[in-house]
Coordinates of C-alpha atoms and ligand atoms in Angstrom, one line a residue:
M635 CA 154.5 88.0 167.9
R636 CA 152.4 89.9 170.4
R637 CA 152.7 93.1 168.6
M638 CA 152.1 90.9 165.4
R639 CA 149.1 90.6 166.5
R640 CA 147.7 93.5 167.3
G641 CA 148.7 94.7 164.2
W642 CA 146.5 91.6 162.4
Q643 CA 143.9 92.9 164.8
R644 CA 144.5 96.9 163.7
L645 CA 144.1 95.6 159.9
L646 CA 141.0 93.5 161.0
A647 CA 139.7 96.7 162.5
T648 CA 140.3 99.2 159.5
R649 CA 139.8 96.5 156.5
T650 CA 137.8 97.6 153.4
Y651 CA 136.7 94.6 151.5
P652 CA 133.2 93.8 151.5
T653 CA 132.0 90.6 154.2
P654 CA 132.4 87.6 152.6
V655 CA 129.4 85.3 151.2
K656 CA 130.2 81.7 152.2
T657 CA 130.5 79.1 149.9
E658 CA 130.6 75.5 150.7
V659 CA 130.8 73.9 147.4
K660 CA 133.9 74.4 145.6
G661 CA 136.2 73.2 142.6
T662 CA 135.1 72.4 139.7
E663 CA 131.3 72.4 141.9
I664 CA 131.7 76.3 142.3
M665 CA 132.9 77.0 138.7
H666 CA 130.3 75.2 137.0
D667 CA 126.8 76.1 139.6
P668 CA 125.8 79.4 137.3
L669 CA 124.2 81.2 141.0
W670 CA 128.4 81.0 142.3
N671 CA 131.1 80.9 139.5
K672 CA 132.5 84.1 138.4
G673 CA 134.4 82.3 135.6
M674 CA 137.6 84.0 135.6
A675 CA 137.1 86.6 138.1
F676 CA 137.4 84.5 140.9
D677 CA 140.6 86.0 142.7
W678 CA 143.8 84.6 143.9
P679 CA 142.3 83.4 147.0
E680 CA 139.4 82.1 146.1
R681 CA 141.6 80.5 143.9
D682 CA 143.7 78.9 146.4
R683 CA 140.8 78.3 149.0
L684 CA 137.9 77.0 146.6
N685 CA 140.6 74.5 145.0
L686 CA 140.3 76.4 141.7
R687 CA 144.4 76.8 140.8
G688 CA 144.6 75.1 137.8
L689 CA 141.4 74.7 136.8
I690 CA 140.6 78.5 135.1
P691 CA 142.9 80.1 133.0
P692 CA 146.3 82.6 135.0
R693 CA 144.7 85.4 133.6
V694 CA 142.5 87.1 136.1
K695 CA 139.8 89.6 134.7
S696 CA 137.5 91.6 136.6
E697 CA 134.1 92.0 135.9
K698 CA 134.6 95.3 133.6
E699 CA 136.5 93.1 131.7
Q700 CA 133.8 90.2 131.8
V701 CA 131.2 93.1 130.5
E702 CA 133.5 93.8 127.6
R703 CA 134.4 90.5 126.7
V704 CA 130.7 89.3 126.7
L705 CA 129.4 92.7 125.0
R706 CA 132.2 92.5 121.9
L707 CA 130.8 88.8 121.1
V708 CA 127.6 89.2 121.5
R709 CA 127.9 92.7 119.3
S710 CA 129.6 90.6 116.1
E711 CA 126.7 88.5 115.6
E712 CA 124.8 89.3 112.7
T713 CA 121.4 87.8 114.1
D714 CA 119.4 88.8 116.7
I715 CA 118.6 85.1 118.2
R716 CA 122.3 84.3 117.1
K717 CA 122.9 87.5 120.5
N718 CA 120.2 85.8 122.0
L719 CA 121.9 81.9 122.6
I720 CA 125.5 83.4 122.8
L721 CA 123.4 85.9 126.1
Q722 CA 121.8 82.3 126.7
D723 CA 124.7 80.6 127.2
L724 CA 126.1 82.9 129.5
H725 CA 123.1 83.0 131.9
D726 CA 123.2 79.4 132.1
R727 CA 126.7 79.6 133.5
N728 CA 126.8 82.6 135.1
E729 CA 123.6 84.6 136.3
T730 CA 125.9 87.6 137.8
L731 CA 127.6 88.7 135.0
F732 CA 124.6 87.8 133.2
H733 CA 121.6 90.1 134.8
K734 CA 124.9 92.7 135.6
I735 CA 125.0 92.7 131.4
V736 CA 121.4 93.5 131.4
L737 CA 120.9 95.8 133.7
E738 CA 123.8 97.9 132.4
H739 CA 122.9 97.4 129.2
I740 CA 119.5 96.7 129.1
G741 CA 118.1 99.7 126.1
E742 CA 120.3 96.6 123.8
I743 CA 120.3 94.0 125.8
A744 CA 116.3 93.9 126.3
P745 CA 115.4 93.5 122.7
L746 CA 117.9 90.6 122.3
I747 CA 116.1 89.3 125.7
Y748 CA 112.7 89.6 125.7
T749 CA 110.2 91.5 123.3
P750 CA 110.9 91.0 120.0
T751 CA 113.5 88.7 119.9
V752 CA 112.5 86.3 123.0
G753 CA 109.5 85.7 119.8
I754 CA 111.4 83.8 117.8
V755 CA 113.4 82.5 120.3
C756 CA 110.2 80.4 121.5
Q757 CA 109.7 79.8 117.5
M758 CA 112.9 78.4 117.6
F759 CA 113.1 76.9 121.0
G760 CA 112.8 73.1 119.9
V761 CA 116.5 73.5 117.2
N762 CA 118.6 76.0 119.2
Y763 CA 117.7 73.5 122.7
R764 CA 120.4 73.7 125.4
R765 CA 120.0 73.1 128.5
P766 CA 117.0 73.0 130.6
R767 CA 116.0 75.6 132.4
G768 CA 112.9 75.7 134.8
M769 CA 110.1 73.4 135.2
Y770 CA 107.7 71.6 132.9
F771 CA 105.0 69.7 133.9
S772 CA 102.9 67.5 132.1
R773 CA 100.1 65.5 131.8
H774 CA 102.1 62.3 132.4
D775 CA 103.1 63.7 135.7
R776 CA 99.3 64.3 137.2
G777 CA 99.1 63.6 141.2
L778 CA 103.1 64.4 140.9
F779 CA 103.0 67.9 141.1
G780 CA 103.6 67.9 144.4
T781 CA 106.2 65.7 144.4
M782 CA 107.9 66.7 141.4
L783 CA 108.3 70.5 142.4
H784 CA 111.1 69.1 145.1
N785 CA 113.0 68.0 142.9
W786 CA 113.8 72.1 142.1
P787 CA 117.0 73.0 144.8
S788 CA 115.5 76.0 145.6
D789 CA 113.4 75.8 149.2
D790 CA 112.5 79.6 148.9
V791 CA 110.9 80.4 145.4
K792 CA 109.6 84.0 145.6
V793 CA 108.4 84.5 142.1
I794 CA 107.2 81.6 139.6
V795 CA 106.4 83.1 135.7
V796 CA 104.1 80.2 134.1
T797 CA 102.6 79.8 130.6
D798 CA 101.0 76.8 129.6
G799 CA 102.1 78.3 125.5
S800 CA 98.9 78.8 124.2
R801 CA 99.5 82.7 123.1
I802 CA 102.7 83.6 123.4
L803 CA 103.1 87.2 121.7
G804 CA 100.9 87.6 119.0
L805 CA 102.1 84.2 117.6
G806 CA 100.2 82.0 119.0
D807 CA 99.9 78.1 120.4
L808 CA 103.7 78.0 120.5
G809 CA 103.3 75.1 123.5
A810 CA 105.7 74.2 125.9
H811 CA 107.8 76.5 123.4
G812 CA 106.9 79.5 125.5
M813 CA 109.2 78.3 128.1
G814 CA 111.2 81.3 126.0
I815 CA 108.6 83.6 128.0
P816 CA 108.7 82.6 131.6
V817 CA 112.8 82.8 131.2
G818 CA 112.7 85.8 129.4
K819 CA 110.3 87.4 131.6
L820 CA 111.8 86.7 135.4
A821 CA 115.8 88.0 133.9
L822 CA 113.9 91.7 133.6
Y823 CA 112.6 90.4 136.9
C824 CA 116.0 89.4 139.0
A825 CA 118.1 92.2 136.9
A826 CA 115.1 95.0 136.6
G827 CA 113.2 93.7 140.0
G828 CA 116.1 92.5 141.5
I829 CA 114.8 89.3 142.9
A830 CA 117.7 86.7 143.6
P831 CA 118.2 84.8 140.7
H832 CA 118.0 81.5 143.2
H833 CA 114.1 82.9 144.1
V834 CA 112.6 82.9 141.0
L835 CA 111.1 79.9 138.5
P836 CA 110.1 79.2 135.2
V837 CA 107.3 76.9 134.7
V838 CA 105.6 75.3 131.4
L839 CA 102.4 73.7 132.0
D840 CA 102.5 71.4 129.1
V841 CA 99.3 70.5 128.4
G842 CA 100.1 69.6 124.7
T843 CA 99.2 72.2 122.0
N844 CA 96.6 72.2 118.4
N845 CA 99.5 73.3 116.2
P846 CA 99.2 71.5 113.7
D847 CA 103.4 72.1 112.4
L848 CA 104.4 71.6 116.4
L849 CA 103.0 68.5 116.8
A850 CA 104.8 67.0 113.6
S851 CA 107.6 69.3 114.8
E852 CA 110.9 65.9 115.3
D853 CA 111.9 69.4 117.1
Y854 CA 109.2 69.8 119.1
I855 CA 109.8 69.2 123.2
G856 CA 106.7 68.9 124.7
T857 CA 104.4 66.3 125.0
P858 CA 103.4 65.5 121.3
E859 CA 99.9 65.4 121.7
K860 CA 95.7 68.4 121.7
R861 CA 95.5 70.5 124.3
L862 CA 93.6 68.9 126.8
S863 CA 90.0 70.5 127.6
G864 CA 86.9 70.9 129.1
D865 CA 87.6 69.9 133.4
E866 CA 90.9 67.8 132.5
Y867 CA 92.6 71.5 131.8
Y868 CA 91.0 73.1 134.5
E869 CA 92.4 70.2 137.2
F870 CA 95.9 70.6 136.0
V871 CA 96.1 74.2 136.5
D872 CA 94.6 73.8 140.5
E873 CA 96.8 70.9 141.1
F874 CA 100.0 72.9 140.2
M875 CA 98.5 76.0 141.9
Q876 CA 98.1 73.6 144.6
A877 CA 101.0 71.9 145.0
V878 CA 102.8 76.0 144.7
E879 CA 101.4 76.9 147.7
A880 CA 102.3 74.1 149.8
R881 CA 105.6 73.8 148.8
W882 CA 107.0 78.0 148.6
P883 CA 103.4 79.6 150.5
K884 CA 104.8 82.4 150.5
C885 CA 105.8 82.9 147.0
V886 CA 103.7 84.9 144.1
V887 CA 102.9 83.2 141.1
Q888 CA 102.4 84.9 137.2
F889 CA 100.0 84.1 134.6
E890 CA 101.9 84.8 131.5
D891 CA 101.1 84.4 127.8
F892 CA 97.7 82.3 128.1
E893 CA 95.5 82.1 125.5
T894 CA 92.0 84.6 126.6
P895 CA 89.5 81.8 126.5
R896 CA 91.3 80.3 129.5
A897 CA 93.4 83.4 130.9
V898 CA 90.6 85.4 132.2
P899 CA 88.7 82.2 133.7
L900 CA 91.8 81.4 135.3
L901 CA 92.4 85.1 137.4
A902 CA 89.1 85.2 137.5
K903 CA 89.5 81.8 139.9
Y904 CA 92.7 81.8 141.5
R905 CA 92.6 85.9 142.6
D906 CA 90.8 85.3 145.8
D907 CA 92.5 83.0 147.2
Y908 CA 95.7 82.3 145.9
R909 CA 99.2 85.6 145.5
C910 CA 98.6 85.6 141.9
F911 CA 98.0 87.8 139.1
N912 CA 97.8 87.6 135.3
D913 CA 100.3 90.0 134.0
D914 CA 98.9 89.9 130.4
I915 CA 95.9 91.0 131.8
Q916 CA 96.4 93.2 134.8
G917 CA 99.8 94.2 134.0
T918 CA 99.3 95.8 130.4
G919 CA 95.9 97.3 131.8
C920 CA 98.8 98.9 134.5
V921 CA 101.2 100.2 132.3
T922 CA 99.4 101.1 129.6
L923 CA 96.9 103.4 132.2
A924 CA 100.5 104.5 133.4
G925 CA 101.5 105.5 130.0
L926 CA 97.9 107.5 129.9
L927 CA 98.8 109.2 132.8
S928 CA 102.0 110.7 131.8
A929 CA 100.6 111.6 128.4
A930 CA 97.4 113.2 130.1
R931 CA 99.6 114.7 132.3
N932 CA 102.6 116.1 129.7
A933 CA 99.8 117.9 127.4
G934 CA 98.5 119.6 130.8
T935 CA 95.0 117.5 130.5
S936 CA 92.8 115.2 132.6
I937 CA 92.8 111.4 131.8
T938 CA 89.0 111.8 131.6
D939 CA 89.3 113.7 128.5
I940 CA 91.2 111.1 126.5
K941 CA 88.6 109.0 124.9
V942 CA 90.0 105.1 123.2
L943 CA 89.6 103.4 120.5
C944 CA 91.3 99.8 121.3
A945 CA 91.8 97.7 118.5
G946 CA 91.6 93.7 119.8
A947 CA 89.0 92.9 122.6
G948 CA 91.0 89.8 124.2
S949 CA 92.6 89.3 127.0
A950 CA 95.2 92.4 126.4
G951 CA 92.7 94.8 125.5
L952 CA 89.4 94.6 127.4
G953 CA 91.7 94.4 130.5
V954 CA 93.9 97.5 129.1
C955 CA 90.2 99.1 128.8
A956 CA 89.1 98.2 132.2
Q957 CA 92.6 98.6 133.6
I958 CA 91.6 102.7 132.2
V959 CA 88.3 103.0 133.4
D960 CA 89.6 102.5 136.8
G961 CA 92.2 105.3 136.3
M962 CA 88.9 107.5 135.2
V963 CA 86.7 106.3 138.0
E964 CA 90.3 107.1 140.8
A965 CA 89.6 110.8 139.0
G966 CA 86.4 111.4 139.9
M967 CA 83.9 109.9 136.9
S968 CA 81.5 107.5 137.0
R969 CA 82.4 104.0 135.9
E970 CA 79.4 104.4 133.4
D971 CA 80.7 108.1 131.9
A972 CA 83.4 106.5 132.1
M973 CA 83.1 103.4 130.0
A974 CA 81.3 105.4 127.5
R975 CA 84.8 106.6 126.9
F976 CA 85.7 103.4 125.0
V977 CA 85.7 101.9 121.5
V978 CA 86.7 98.4 120.9
C979 CA 87.1 96.5 117.7
T980 CA 87.2 92.8 117.3
S981 CA 88.2 91.1 113.9
Q982 CA 84.0 91.8 113.7
G983 CA 84.8 95.6 113.8
A984 CA 83.5 97.7 116.5
L985 CA 81.3 96.6 119.6
G986 CA 78.4 99.3 119.1
K987 CA 74.6 99.9 118.0
P988 CA 73.3 96.9 116.0
D989 CA 71.5 99.5 113.4
G990 CA 71.8 97.3 110.5
S991 CA 74.5 99.2 108.2
H992 CA 76.9 96.5 108.9
G993 CA 73.9 93.7 108.5
D994 CA 71.1 92.7 109.9
P995 CA 69.8 94.7 112.8
N996 CA 68.1 92.6 114.5
A997 CA 70.5 89.8 114.9
T998 CA 72.9 91.1 117.3
R999 CA 76.7 89.6 117.9
G1000 CA 76.8 86.6 120.0
L1001 CA 78.9 88.8 122.6
S1002 CA 80.3 87.0 125.3
D1003 CA 80.0 88.6 129.7
D1004 CA 83.1 89.6 129.1
R1005 CA 81.9 92.2 125.9
K1006 CA 78.8 93.3 126.9
P1007 CA 79.7 96.0 128.4
W1008 CA 81.3 97.4 125.8
V1009 CA 78.8 98.0 123.7
N1010 CA 78.9 101.6 122.8
P1011 CA 75.7 102.3 121.2
L1012 CA 77.3 106.0 119.9
V1013 CA 78.5 103.4 116.6
S1014 CA 77.8 101.0 114.9
D1015 CA 78.2 97.4 115.6
G1016 CA 80.9 95.5 113.2
A1017 CA 81.6 99.4 112.3
S1018 CA 85.3 99.2 110.9
M1019 CA 87.7 101.6 112.8
L1020 CA 87.9 104.4 110.5
E1021 CA 84.1 104.8 109.9
A1022 CA 84.8 104.0 114.8
I1023 CA 86.8 106.8 114.5
T1024 CA 84.4 109.9 112.2
A1025 CA 81.9 108.5 114.1
F1026 CA 83.3 108.5 117.6
R1027 CA 86.2 111.2 117.8
P1028 CA 89.0 109.8 119.8
T1029 CA 92.0 111.1 121.0
C1030 CA 94.1 107.3 121.3
L1031 CA 95.0 104.4 120.0
L1032 CA 95.8 101.6 122.2
G1033 CA 96.4 98.3 119.3
L1034 CA 96.2 94.8 121.3
A1035 CA 95.4 92.6 118.0
A1036 CA 98.2 90.8 117.5
Q1037 CA 97.7 90.9 113.4
P1038 CA 100.2 91.5 111.2
G1039 CA 100.8 93.9 108.6
G1040 CA 99.8 97.0 110.8
L1041 CA 95.8 97.4 111.5
F1042 CA 97.0 101.6 112.0
T1043 CA 96.5 103.6 108.1
E1044 CA 97.3 106.5 107.3
E1045 CA 93.5 107.6 106.5
M1046 CA 92.9 106.8 110.5
I1047 CA 95.9 109.0 111.5
K1048 CA 95.4 111.5 109.0
A1049 CA 91.6 111.3 110.7
M1050 CA 93.0 112.0 114.1
T1051 CA 94.7 114.7 113.6
T1052 CA 92.0 116.8 112.2
Y1053 CA 90.0 117.4 116.0
A1054 CA 93.4 116.1 118.5
P1055 CA 95.9 118.0 118.7
A1056 CA 98.1 114.8 119.7
P1057 CA 97.0 111.5 119.4
I1058 CA 98.2 109.8 121.4
I1059 CA 98.7 106.6 119.2
M1060 CA 99.7 102.5 121.0
P1061 CA 100.7 99.9 118.5
M1062 CA 101.6 97.4 121.1
S1063 CA 101.7 94.2 120.6
N1064 CA 104.0 92.4 119.8
P1065 CA 106.8 91.4 118.2
T1066 CA 107.7 93.9 116.1
S1067 CA 105.7 92.2 113.2
K1068 CA 102.5 92.3 114.4
A1069 CA 102.6 96.2 114.9
E1070 CA 99.2 98.2 114.8
C1071 CA 101.7 100.3 113.0
T1072 CA 105.4 101.8 113.0
P1073 CA 106.5 105.2 115.3
E1074 CA 107.6 106.3 111.9
Q1075 CA 104.2 106.1 110.2
A1076 CA 102.7 107.8 113.1
Y1077 CA 105.0 110.2 113.5
A1078 CA 104.5 111.1 109.7
W1079 CA 100.8 110.7 109.0
S1080 CA 100.4 112.9 111.9
E1081 CA 103.0 115.9 111.1
G1082 CA 104.8 114.6 114.2
T1083 CA 102.2 115.4 116.0
A1084 CA 101.9 112.3 117.7
V1085 CA 102.3 110.7 121.3
V1086 CA 103.4 107.9 120.5
A1087 CA 104.2 104.3 122.3
T1088 CA 105.0 100.6 121.1
G1089 CA 104.8 97.6 122.9
S1090 CA 108.7 96.2 121.3
P1091 CA 111.4 99.1 121.5
F1092 CA 111.9 101.1 118.5
A1093 CA 114.2 103.6 116.9
P1094 CA 113.9 107.4 117.7
V1095 CA 112.4 109.6 114.3
T1096 CA 113.4 112.6 112.7
I1097 CA 110.6 114.2 110.4
H1098 CA 111.2 117.9 109.7
G1099 CA 114.2 117.8 111.3
K1100 CA 112.8 116.9 114.7
T1101 CA 113.6 114.2 116.7
H1102 CA 111.2 111.9 118.4
T1103 CA 112.0 109.2 121.2
P1104 CA 108.5 106.7 121.2
S1105 CA 108.9 105.2 124.1
Q1106 CA 108.3 101.3 124.8
C1107 CA 104.3 100.9 126.5
N1108 CA 105.9 97.1 127.7
N1109 CA 104.3 95.7 131.0
M1110 CA 107.5 95.0 132.1
Y1111 CA 107.8 98.5 133.5
V1112 CA 105.5 97.2 136.5
F1113 CA 105.2 93.6 136.8
P1114 CA 109.2 93.2 137.8
G1115 CA 108.1 95.9 141.0
I1116 CA 104.5 94.1 141.7
G1117 CA 106.3 90.8 142.2
L1118 CA 108.9 92.7 144.3
A1119 CA 106.7 94.3 146.7
A1120 CA 104.8 90.4 147.0
A1121 CA 108.3 89.4 147.2
V1122 CA 109.9 91.7 150.3
A1123 CA 106.4 92.0 151.7
P1124 CA 104.6 89.0 151.5
S1125 CA 102.4 89.3 154.9
L1126 CA 101.3 92.8 153.5
I1127 CA 100.0 91.8 150.5
P1128 CA 98.5 88.2 149.9
R1129 CA 96.2 89.1 147.7
V1130 CA 97.5 91.4 144.3
T1131 CA 93.9 93.6 144.6
D1132 CA 92.9 95.9 141.8
K1133 CA 93.7 98.8 143.6
M1134 CA 97.3 98.0 143.8
L1135 CA 97.2 97.8 140.7
Y1136 CA 96.0 101.1 140.3
R1137 CA 98.8 102.8 143.0
A1138 CA 101.5 100.2 140.8
A1139 CA 100.6 102.6 137.6
V1140 CA 100.6 106.3 139.2
A1141 CA 104.0 105.5 140.6
C1142 CA 105.2 103.8 137.3
A1143 CA 103.6 107.5 135.6
D1144 CA 105.1 109.7 139.0
A1145 CA 109.1 108.0 138.2
M1146 CA 109.1 110.1 135.0
T1147 CA 111.5 113.0 135.3
A1148 CA 111.6 116.3 134.0
E1149 CA 113.4 116.0 131.5
E1150 CA 111.7 113.1 130.1
R1151 CA 108.5 114.9 130.0
A1152 CA 110.2 117.7 128.3
E1153 CA 110.8 114.8 125.7
G1154 CA 107.9 113.6 124.6
R1155 CA 108.1 110.5 126.7
T1156 CA 105.0 108.3 128.4
F1157 CA 107.3 106.1 130.2
P1158 CA 110.6 106.4 131.9
D1159 CA 113.8 106.0 130.0
L1160 CA 114.4 101.9 130.7
K1161 CA 118.0 103.2 132.0
R1162 CA 116.2 103.3 134.9
I1163 CA 114.0 100.6 135.3
R1164 CA 115.8 99.3 138.8
D1165 CA 114.0 102.8 139.8
V1166 CA 110.7 101.9 138.3
S1167 CA 110.0 98.8 139.6
K1168 CA 111.5 99.9 143.2
A1169 CA 108.7 103.0 143.1
V1170 CA 105.8 100.1 141.7
A1171 CA 106.7 98.2 144.5
C1172 CA 107.3 100.7 147.4
A1173 CA 103.8 101.9 146.3
V1174 CA 101.7 98.4 146.1
I1175 CA 103.4 97.8 150.0
E1176 CA 102.0 100.8 150.8
E1177 CA 98.2 99.5 149.2
G1178 CA 99.2 96.3 151.5
F1179 CA 99.5 98.4 154.7
R1180 CA 96.7 100.8 154.4
T1181 CA 94.3 97.4 153.8
A1182 CA 96.3 95.0 155.9
S1183 CA 95.2 94.3 159.9
A1184 CA 96.1 96.2 162.3
H1185 CA 97.6 92.2 163.5
D1186 CA 99.7 92.8 160.9
R1187 CA 100.6 96.3 160.4
L1188 CA 102.0 96.4 164.2
Q1189 CA 103.2 93.1 163.1
S1190 CA 105.4 93.9 160.0
I1191 CA 108.9 95.0 160.5
I1192 CA 109.2 97.0 157.4
P1193 CA 108.8 100.9 157.6
Q1194 CA 105.3 102.6 156.8
D1195 CA 106.9 105.9 156.9
P1196 CA 108.1 106.0 152.9
A1197 CA 111.9 107.2 153.2
G1198 CA 112.2 104.0 155.6
L1199 CA 110.4 102.1 153.0
E1200 CA 112.1 102.9 150.3
A1201 CA 115.4 102.2 152.0
Y1202 CA 114.2 99.0 153.1
V1203 CA 113.0 98.0 149.5
E1204 CA 116.5 99.2 148.6
F1205 CA 117.9 96.3 150.3
Q1206 CA 116.2 94.2 149.5
M1207 CA 117.0 94.2 146.1
W1208 CA 119.5 91.6 144.5
K1209 CA 122.3 93.5 143.0
P1210 CA 123.9 91.8 139.8
V1211 CA 127.9 92.2 142.0
Y1212 CA 129.9 89.0 142.9
H1213 CA 130.8 89.2 146.1
P1214 CA 134.1 87.8 148.1
L1215 CA 134.1 84.7 148.8
V1216 CA 137.3 83.9 150.9
D1217 CA 138.3 86.6 153.5
P1218 CA 141.1 87.5 151.0
T1219 CA 144.0 88.2 153.9
P1220 CA 146.9 85.7 154.4
R1221 CA 145.3 83.0 156.5
H1222 CA 148.6 81.9 158.8
F1223 CA 149.5 85.4 160.5
D1224 CA 151.1 84.2 163.3
Ligands
NDP1428 N1 103.2 95.4 125.2 C1 102.4 94.7 126.0 O1 103.3 95.0 127.9 C2 101.6 93.5 125.8 C3 101.3 93.3 124.5 N2 100.6 92.5 124.6 C4 99.5 91.8 122.8 O2 98.9 92.2 123.2 C5 98.1 90.9 121.9 C6 96.9 90.4 122.1 O3 97.0 89.7 123.0 P1 95.5 89.1 123.3 O4 94.8 89.5 123.5 O5 96.3 87.7 124.8 O6 95.1 88.1 122.3 P2 93.9 87.9 121.3 O7 94.0 87.3 120.5 O8 93.4 86.8 123.0 O9 93.0 89.2 120.9 C7 93.4 89.3 119.9 C8 92.1 90.4 119.7 O10 92.0 91.3 118.8 C9 91.0 90.7 117.9 N3 91.1 91.1 115.7 C10 91.4 90.5 115.7 N4 92.3 91.3 113.9 C11 91.0 92.6 114.4 C12 91.1 93.4 113.4 N5 92.0 93.2 112.3 N6 91.3 94.7 114.1 C13 90.3 94.5 115.2 N7 89.9 93.6 116.1 C14 90.6 92.4 115.7 C15 90.4 90.1 117.4 O11 88.9 90.0 117.6 P3 88.0 89.2 117.7 O12 87.6 88.6 118.7 O13 86.9 88.6 116.5 O14 89.0 87.3 117.1 C16 90.4 90.1 119.6 O15 90.0 90.7 120.0 C17 99.4 90.5 121.6 O16 99.4 90.6 120.6 C18 100.3 90.5 122.7 O17 101.7 90.6 122.1 C19 100.2 91.7 125.7 C20 100.7 91.7 126.9 C21 101.3 92.6 126.7
PYR1429 C1 104.3 91.6 126.9 C2 103.8 90.7 127.2 O1 103.2 90.1 127.8 C3 103.1 90.1 125.1 O2 103.5 90.2 124.2 O3 102.4 88.9 125.9
MG1430 MG1 102.3 88.9 127.6

């Protein structure tokens, strides 16, 4: 007996399996909980001790076999929406396997769970509705938001992505069907940002919809009433923000796909009082600045050499321009000189000097306050994009206009090639149908000289025997890292500041490898998105340290040296792997 016990102790001392994660749930309850479920990968000790024997088919599958099976199934479907439904079902059954597949096959899977497929997912949300995910708040719940948040099972939500469904990608008002967007963004948070699934919450503020098709549809899942407006709308959002802060004081709230007239005032209202950011304004600004920093670095020039024509003066367009200006100011330029390097176009043409060539010279457009600073006297007000290109000679075209049919024409891009050796062409509107041009067009019209980055993913293009790989300029490269920073270092990041966004952009650009630069890319390979998220998070936390009070700095357990900080963030990142749920050694050894 004595010898046996010593043997057992020796075994324990040398055991190579990780410490089991303790679970209170067993039997059908654990099988049906997507946070714990392993499907057929529960091993025999787990099947025995968690009362699963007989409830699962006898074959035990490895994680690898499970991944391969799901991929076979996804690949056997013809349409992207069907592929998405298979992945959604998996997400609802087994979070670990779902995120493992997203992470390991991100190039293939991201377009199916995020842009562009998420656009059609939202458009068909009512028809395909199966199972709830996330929370909905409607006008009929007013006064109850705080109580409702206690219906959510996790006591530790660290990231919320919230939409009111009013501007879903470039597809307009999709009301409560916009839920597909927070769900897709948060899937990337988990897989690419390393936030554990039980720390995230997708939310729709169902303030109604003004989309007549949805109001008339039997399949619409939201309140079939017109959108709230005025004070009623803002009081609704106030109640939500206050309720979140009371329930999860350390949570970061990401505003997503609010239409511009709401997005801008909401950000202005909350950014100094809550841990929040607007992804379309700030995340997109940050990622585009990263792209331009990379493009300038690849060309051996400076960001201050770039001249931008931006198609679109919505929340994305102006958010991006403002962030690039910040980048130019950081590089030593005056704000005034930096702003003079931009021409912004709307559906009524360029914001320029009213010289009469496009109407009455005395009739200035009734510009909103956020547009007035962007009027550029070097172009005439209302000038077409081609006219603006001829007059202003931009070296970079940004597309954030959400129009169908391709706004960037052959004439425009050819005109740029007459003076720009490597014009930067960024058709960033989503989904693919709204892209301002395709990479194929940009490369063909520029004789292969363009540097191209798109909002939605596109395949490589071969022109004159040379293959060009367009980068994806999408806020997915930065929002997971910004949220990760707030989640792991909330006391250092009480607010998301402009300087943090600038630091995040630089970190994203710095994350490029020499090989990626040599290929002419402006963004890292998507396969490395977790490294990029980690680098972005570290940069944001470093900035948090810089601005934190001496007390908060001293109180923080987070290492301040770069290597220590990186190791800390890496350690905090959730990994989509199955943990053993029971000790696999025999229980009765005496
Ligand atoms: N790649 C990425 O990471 C991201 C991409 N986006 C994409 O950006 C797009 C725009 O979003 P958002 O700013 O919120 O949308 P808005 O609808 O608020 O803004 C669109 C802007 O485009 C302008 N516009 C319309 N037609 C033209 C035209 N023919 N020429 C020039 N400008 C035109 C509009 O002008 P007017 O004011 O006169 O109506 C408006 O200023 C969406 O497709 C979205 O998917 C957004 C966030 C991130
Ligand atoms: C990518 C994104 O956030 C958008 O298109 O709205
Ligand atoms: Mg968005």
